[in-house]
mmCIF file of C-alpha atoms and ligand atoms in Angstrom:
data_model
loop_
_atom_site.group_PDB
_atom_site.id
_atom_site.type_symbol
_atom_site.label_atom_id
_atom_site.label_comp_id
_atom_site.label_asym_id
_atom_site.label_seq_id
_atom_site.Cartn_x
_atom_site.Cartn_y
_atom_site.Cartn_z
ATOM 1 C CA MET A 1 -0.041 0.040 -0.220
ATOM 2 C CA LYS A 2 1.590 3.518 -1.084
ATOM 3 C CA GLN A 3 -0.688 6.364 -0.755
ATOM 4 C CA MET A 4 0.281 10.111 -1.796
ATOM 5 C CA ILE A 5 -0.850 12.478 0.884
ATOM 6 C CA ALA A 6 1.091 15.332 -0.003
ATOM 7 C CA ARG A 7 3.127 16.905 -3.090
ATOM 8 C CA GLY A 8 4.837 20.061 -2.851
ATOM 9 C CA ALA A 9 7.257 21.956 -4.657
ATOM 10 C CA GLU A 10 10.203 19.916 -3.999
ATOM 11 C CA SER A 11 8.745 16.537 -2.739
ATOM 12 C CA VAL A 12 6.251 14.115 -2.776
ATOM 13 C CA ILE A 13 5.022 12.259 0.715
ATOM 14 C CA TYR A 14 3.652 8.788 0.887
ATOM 15 C CA LYS A 15 1.741 7.297 3.398
ATOM 16 C CA ILE A 16 3.084 3.651 3.574
ATOM 17 C CA GLU A 17 2.170 0.618 5.516
ATOM 18 C CA ARG A 18 4.559 -1.886 6.916
ATOM 19 C CA TRP A 19 4.179 -4.396 9.813
ATOM 20 C CA GLY A 20 0.828 -3.115 10.140
ATOM 21 C CA LEU A 21 2.153 0.683 10.972
ATOM 22 C CA PRO A 22 1.689 3.515 9.110
ATOM 23 C CA PHE A 23 5.181 5.425 7.752
ATOM 24 C CA VAL A 24 5.829 8.341 5.837
ATOM 25 C CA LEU A 25 8.189 7.880 2.816
ATOM 26 C CA LYS A 26 9.059 11.509 1.694
ATOM 27 C CA TRP A 27 10.797 11.764 -1.754
ATOM 28 C CA ARG A 28 12.608 14.531 -3.011
ATOM 29 C CA GLN A 29 11.649 14.407 -7.030
ATOM 30 C CA ASP A 30 14.108 15.877 -9.228
ATOM 31 C CA LYS A 31 13.990 19.469 -10.703
ATOM 32 C CA PRO A 32 14.197 18.915 -14.987
ATOM 33 C CA TYR A 33 15.397 22.669 -15.018
ATOM 34 C CA LEU A 34 18.315 22.380 -13.004
ATOM 35 C CA LEU A 35 21.605 20.592 -14.353
ATOM 36 C CA LYS A 36 21.519 17.130 -13.437
ATOM 37 C CA GLU A 37 24.990 16.837 -11.073
ATOM 38 C CA ILE A 38 23.456 20.050 -9.195
ATOM 39 C CA ASP A 39 20.169 18.540 -8.882
ATOM 40 C CA SER A 40 21.501 15.599 -7.433
ATOM 41 C CA GLN A 41 23.645 17.137 -4.993
ATOM 42 C CA LEU A 42 20.837 19.475 -3.511
ATOM 43 C CA ARG A 43 18.704 16.208 -3.407
ATOM 44 C CA LYS A 44 21.407 14.467 -1.272
ATOM 45 C CA LEU A 45 22.266 17.431 0.948
ATOM 46 C CA ARG A 46 18.627 18.365 1.664
ATOM 47 C CA THR A 47 17.997 14.717 2.412
ATOM 48 C CA SER A 48 20.784 14.027 4.663
ATOM 49 C CA ARG A 49 20.101 17.442 6.498
ATOM 50 C CA GLU A 50 16.544 16.850 7.245
ATOM 51 C CA CYS A 51 17.145 13.371 8.461
ATOM 52 C CA LYS A 52 19.966 14.836 10.899
ATOM 53 C CA MET A 53 18.211 18.002 11.987
ATOM 54 C CA LEU A 54 14.389 15.945 12.514
ATOM 55 C CA THR A 55 16.636 13.833 15.155
ATOM 56 C CA ILE A 56 18.761 16.969 16.541
ATOM 57 C CA SER A 57 15.542 18.896 17.041
ATOM 58 C CA ARG A 58 13.520 16.026 18.834
ATOM 59 C CA ALA A 59 16.737 16.086 20.970
ATOM 60 C CA LEU A 60 16.159 19.718 21.832
ATOM 61 C CA GLY A 61 12.564 18.729 22.918
ATOM 62 C CA VAL A 62 10.508 19.434 19.737
ATOM 63 C CA PRO A 63 8.414 16.786 18.508
ATOM 64 C CA THR A 64 9.227 15.395 15.210
ATOM 65 C CA PRO A 65 8.815 12.082 13.642
ATOM 66 C CA ALA A 66 11.381 9.430 14.154
ATOM 67 C CA VAL A 67 13.383 8.542 11.322
ATOM 68 C CA TYR A 68 13.733 4.623 10.388
ATOM 69 C CA SER A 69 15.918 5.148 7.431
ATOM 70 C CA VAL A 70 17.377 7.393 4.670
ATOM 71 C CA ASP A 71 18.566 6.290 1.143
ATOM 72 C CA LEU A 72 20.904 8.993 -0.480
ATOM 73 C CA GLU A 73 20.827 7.127 -3.676
ATOM 74 C CA ASN A 74 16.926 7.528 -4.086
ATOM 75 C CA TYR A 75 16.550 10.801 -1.807
ATOM 76 C CA THR A 76 14.178 9.288 0.385
ATOM 77 C CA ILE A 77 13.440 9.204 4.395
ATOM 78 C CA LEU A 78 11.416 6.678 5.989
ATOM 79 C CA MET A 79 9.563 8.339 9.477
ATOM 80 C CA ASP A 80 6.564 7.906 11.591
ATOM 81 C CA PHE A 81 3.370 8.784 10.463
ATOM 82 C CA ILE A 82 1.773 11.291 12.532
ATOM 83 C CA THR A 83 -1.977 11.505 12.558
ATOM 84 C CA GLY A 84 -3.232 15.081 12.588
ATOM 85 C CA VAL A 85 -4.136 18.103 10.612
ATOM 86 C CA GLN A 86 -1.621 20.831 9.074
ATOM 87 C CA PHE A 87 -1.658 23.678 11.331
ATOM 88 C CA LYS A 88 -2.215 25.805 8.130
ATOM 89 C CA LYS A 89 -5.632 23.813 7.317
ATOM 90 C CA LEU A 90 -6.678 23.972 11.149
ATOM 91 C CA ALA A 91 -6.205 27.456 11.939
ATOM 92 C CA ALA A 92 -9.142 28.764 10.075
ATOM 93 C CA GLN A 93 -11.502 26.351 11.795
ATOM 94 C CA LEU A 94 -10.090 26.775 15.394
ATOM 95 C CA SER A 95 -11.765 29.059 18.253
ATOM 96 C CA ARG A 96 -9.909 32.128 19.110
ATOM 97 C CA THR A 97 -8.726 30.309 22.358
ATOM 98 C CA ASP A 98 -7.293 27.290 20.292
ATOM 99 C CA LEU A 99 -5.736 29.466 17.823
ATOM 100 C CA ILE A 100 -3.909 31.706 20.298
ATOM 101 C CA SER A 101 -2.682 28.533 22.209
ATOM 102 C CA ASN A 102 -1.606 26.663 19.416
ATOM 103 C CA CYS A 103 0.251 29.766 18.292
ATOM 104 C CA HIS A 104 1.638 29.976 21.726
ATOM 105 C CA GLY A 105 2.892 26.356 21.568
ATOM 106 C CA PHE A 106 4.394 26.918 17.970
ATOM 107 C CA GLY A 107 6.151 30.096 19.346
ATOM 108 C CA LYS A 108 7.562 27.981 22.263
ATOM 109 C CA LEU A 109 8.929 25.044 19.798
ATOM 110 C CA ILE A 110 10.646 27.710 17.769
ATOM 111 C CA ALA A 111 12.420 29.072 20.719
ATOM 112 C CA LEU A 112 13.611 25.368 21.716
ATOM 113 C CA LEU A 113 15.351 25.128 18.633
ATOM 114 C CA HIS A 114 16.709 28.649 18.667
ATOM 115 C CA GLU A 115 17.921 27.766 22.229
ATOM 116 C CA GLY A 116 19.898 25.088 20.824
ATOM 117 C CA ASN A 117 21.150 26.987 17.995
ATOM 118 C CA VAL A 118 19.012 25.445 15.473
ATOM 119 C CA VAL A 119 17.021 27.341 12.606
ATOM 120 C CA HIS A 120 14.125 25.404 10.985
ATOM 121 C CA GLY A 121 14.770 27.594 7.520
ATOM 122 C CA ASP A 122 10.992 27.232 6.549
ATOM 123 C CA PRO A 123 9.107 27.937 9.529
ATOM 124 C CA THR A 124 5.116 27.804 8.268
ATOM 125 C CA THR A 125 1.669 26.725 9.667
ATOM 126 C CA SER A 126 1.852 24.002 6.692
ATOM 127 C CA ASN A 127 5.042 22.682 8.360
ATOM 128 C CA VAL A 128 3.226 22.067 11.639
ATOM 129 C CA ILE A 129 1.014 19.121 12.151
ATOM 130 C CA VAL A 130 -1.528 19.207 15.170
ATOM 131 C CA ASP A 131 -2.570 15.776 16.423
ATOM 132 C CA GLU A 132 -5.803 14.378 18.104
ATOM 133 C CA LYS A 133 -4.405 15.263 21.543
ATOM 134 C CA SER A 134 -3.765 18.786 20.318
ATOM 135 C CA ARG A 135 0.150 18.010 20.395
ATOM 136 C CA LEU A 136 2.259 20.019 17.758
ATOM 137 C CA TRP A 137 4.403 18.155 15.622
ATOM 138 C CA VAL A 138 7.094 20.076 13.409
ATOM 139 C CA VAL A 139 8.326 18.742 9.967
ATOM 140 C CA ASP A 140 10.221 19.802 6.850
ATOM 141 C CA PHE A 141 13.714 20.387 8.280
ATOM 142 C CA GLY A 142 15.395 20.276 4.804
ATOM 143 C CA LEU A 143 16.841 23.816 5.102
ATOM 144 C CA SER A 144 17.470 23.708 8.803
ATOM 145 C CA GLU A 145 20.821 24.688 9.972
ATOM 146 C CA MET A 146 23.186 24.443 13.092
ATOM 147 C CA ASN A 147 25.092 26.921 14.804
ATOM 148 C CA ALA A 148 22.868 29.502 14.258
ATOM 149 C CA THR A 149 23.412 33.117 14.878
ATOM 150 C CA ILE A 150 20.991 36.021 15.579
ATOM 151 C CA GLU A 151 20.797 36.803 12.116
ATOM 152 C CA MET A 152 19.566 33.422 11.280
ATOM 153 C CA LYS A 153 16.964 33.269 14.090
ATOM 154 C CA GLY A 154 15.804 36.655 13.044
ATOM 155 C CA VAL A 155 15.306 35.514 9.600
ATOM 156 C CA ASP A 156 13.524 32.386 10.995
ATOM 157 C CA LEU A 157 11.185 35.075 12.901
ATOM 158 C CA HIS A 158 10.825 36.953 10.007
ATOM 159 C CA LEU A 159 9.793 33.834 7.915
ATOM 160 C CA ILE A 160 6.974 33.504 10.604
ATOM 161 C CA HIS A 161 5.706 36.801 10.102
ATOM 162 C CA ARG A 162 5.805 36.951 6.295
ATOM 163 C CA ALA A 163 4.078 33.145 6.159
ATOM 164 C CA LEU A 164 1.320 34.394 8.596
ATOM 165 C CA GLU A 165 0.663 37.735 6.474
ATOM 166 C CA THR A 166 0.251 35.684 3.311
ATOM 167 C CA THR A 167 -1.941 32.812 4.700
ATOM 168 C CA HIS A 168 -3.559 33.973 7.595
ATOM 169 C CA TRP A 169 -4.266 37.660 6.837
ATOM 170 C CA ASP A 170 -7.425 37.899 8.897
ATOM 171 C CA ILE A 171 -5.969 36.826 12.008
ATOM 172 C CA GLN A 172 -2.349 37.233 11.223
ATOM 173 C CA GLU A 173 -1.824 40.133 14.217
ATOM 174 C CA ASP A 174 -3.142 37.747 16.907
ATOM 175 C CA MET A 175 -1.235 34.707 15.569
ATOM 176 C CA LEU A 176 2.027 36.707 15.466
ATOM 177 C CA ASN A 177 1.782 38.193 18.886
ATOM 178 C CA ALA A 178 0.742 34.774 20.515
ATOM 179 C CA THR A 179 3.630 33.074 18.650
ATOM 180 C CA LEU A 180 6.272 35.638 20.016
ATOM 181 C CA GLU A 181 4.702 35.355 23.771
ATOM 182 C CA GLY A 182 5.403 31.900 23.907
ATOM 183 C CA TYR A 183 8.681 32.216 21.681
ATOM 184 C CA VAL A 184 9.754 34.854 24.798
ATOM 185 C CA ASP A 185 8.234 32.411 27.475
ATOM 186 C CA ILE A 186 10.892 29.938 26.662
ATOM 187 C CA LEU A 187 13.952 32.375 25.405
ATOM 188 C CA LYS A 188 13.252 35.167 28.261
ATOM 189 C CA ASP A 189 15.519 38.226 27.868
ATOM 190 C CA ALA A 190 17.701 36.266 25.190
ATOM 191 C CA ALA A 191 14.454 36.840 22.974
ATOM 192 C CA GLU A 192 14.703 40.499 22.512
ATOM 193 C CA PRO A 193 18.111 40.847 20.237
ATOM 194 C CA ILE A 194 16.542 38.300 18.104
ATOM 195 C CA ILE A 195 13.013 40.061 18.036
ATOM 196 C CA THR A 196 14.657 43.207 17.105
ATOM 197 C CA ARG A 197 16.815 41.591 14.334
ATOM 198 C CA MET A 198 13.299 40.210 12.824
ATOM 199 C CA SER A 199 12.014 43.948 12.622
ATOM 200 C CA GLU A 200 15.080 45.263 11.054
ATOM 201 C CA ILE A 201 15.185 42.701 8.507
ATOM 202 C CA ARG A 202 11.541 43.413 7.656
ATOM 203 C CA GLU A 203 12.439 46.916 6.977
ATOM 204 C CA ARG A 204 15.380 46.196 5.077
ATOM 205 C CA GLY A 205 13.003 44.196 2.912
ATOM 206 C CA ARG A 206 10.750 47.345 2.703
ATOM 207 C CA TYR A 207 13.316 49.584 1.266
ATOM 208 C CA HIS A 208 15.692 47.416 -0.773
HETATM 209 N N1 ADP B 1 5.515 12.270 9.158
HETATM 210 C C1 ADP B 1 4.265 13.073 8.377
HETATM 211 N N2 ADP B 1 3.068 12.351 9.124
HETATM 212 C C2 ADP B 1 2.140 12.935 8.245
HETATM 213 N N3 ADP B 1 2.249 13.989 7.627
HETATM 214 C C3 ADP B 1 3.155 14.317 7.039
HETATM 215 C C4 ADP B 1 4.507 13.836 7.550
HETATM 216 N N4 ADP B 1 5.392 14.613 6.712
HETATM 217 C C5 ADP B 1 4.793 15.752 6.195
HETATM 218 N N5 ADP B 1 3.533 15.339 6.222
HETATM 219 C C6 ADP B 1 2.641 16.282 5.413
HETATM 220 O O1 ADP B 1 3.207 16.324 4.137
HETATM 221 C C7 ADP B 1 3.214 17.876 3.960
HETATM 222 C C8 ADP B 1 4.386 17.966 2.978
HETATM 223 O O2 ADP B 1 5.819 17.542 3.491
HETATM 224 P P1 ADP B 1 7.068 18.524 3.926
HETATM 225 O O3 ADP B 1 7.870 17.601 4.684
HETATM 226 O O4 ADP B 1 6.640 19.718 4.674
HETATM 227 O O5 ADP B 1 7.524 18.552 1.973
HETATM 228 P P2 ADP B 1 7.625 19.922 1.564
HETATM 229 O O6 ADP B 1 9.014 20.085 1.730
HETATM 230 O O7 ADP B 1 7.393 19.153 -0.093
HETATM 231 O O8 ADP B 1 6.784 20.845 2.019
HETATM 232 C C9 ADP B 1 3.464 18.354 5.242
HETATM 233 O O9 ADP B 1 2.726 19.508 5.089
HETATM 234 C C10 ADP B 1 2.420 17.575 6.097
HETATM 235 O O10 ADP B 1 0.999 17.867 6.100
HETATM 236 MG MG1 MG B 2 6.384 21.904 3.715
#
């Protein structure tokens, strides 16, 4: 059994069954417009990076699917299937209280990554899954990086801000505030220079 559950710009997500249990097989497909060697190197890099960062992030306290195997010749990762709904799809249906509490939780998870000097690289609401117990899971670590600087963390926050204003335009302000509150809850005073940097990056984008 192999069922396609999502198809993004760079990968296809299959739900497969093994030993009577559900798993996800993430396959990075080729990009026909890229030179073959470059394409292959990029897919290999992102696949191995995602695999490594899923595990590192879990060690920092961020729920991520456990990885069972990685195949760098075929650009695939076999991981746990998380039963739930994309936060992006759920956001519009949630009550204000639940929405705020989920954003708060999202901000805390991003802060745990940043506390461990990891940036996610693509921190949007489509890369967060909310399970039946309202627990948040983070996926899609192909652009994630270690040894992150304040600038890199500021970019991560800026990407959240930008994603919220393009995807959740009617509720973006509440969502951003709640996310930043969760972020500060974890990082305390250390959050301040990063949030300042987020605003600076936003200003730079406006005038250049
Ligand atoms: N382990 C998983 N369990 C359940 N759903 C997943 C899992 N991994 C990804 N998905 C779903 O597939 C979508 C695309 O996966 P993602 O890793 O974000 O790939 P892409 O790089 O194409 O965005 C996610 O937004 C999520 O809804
Ligand atoms: Mg994604």
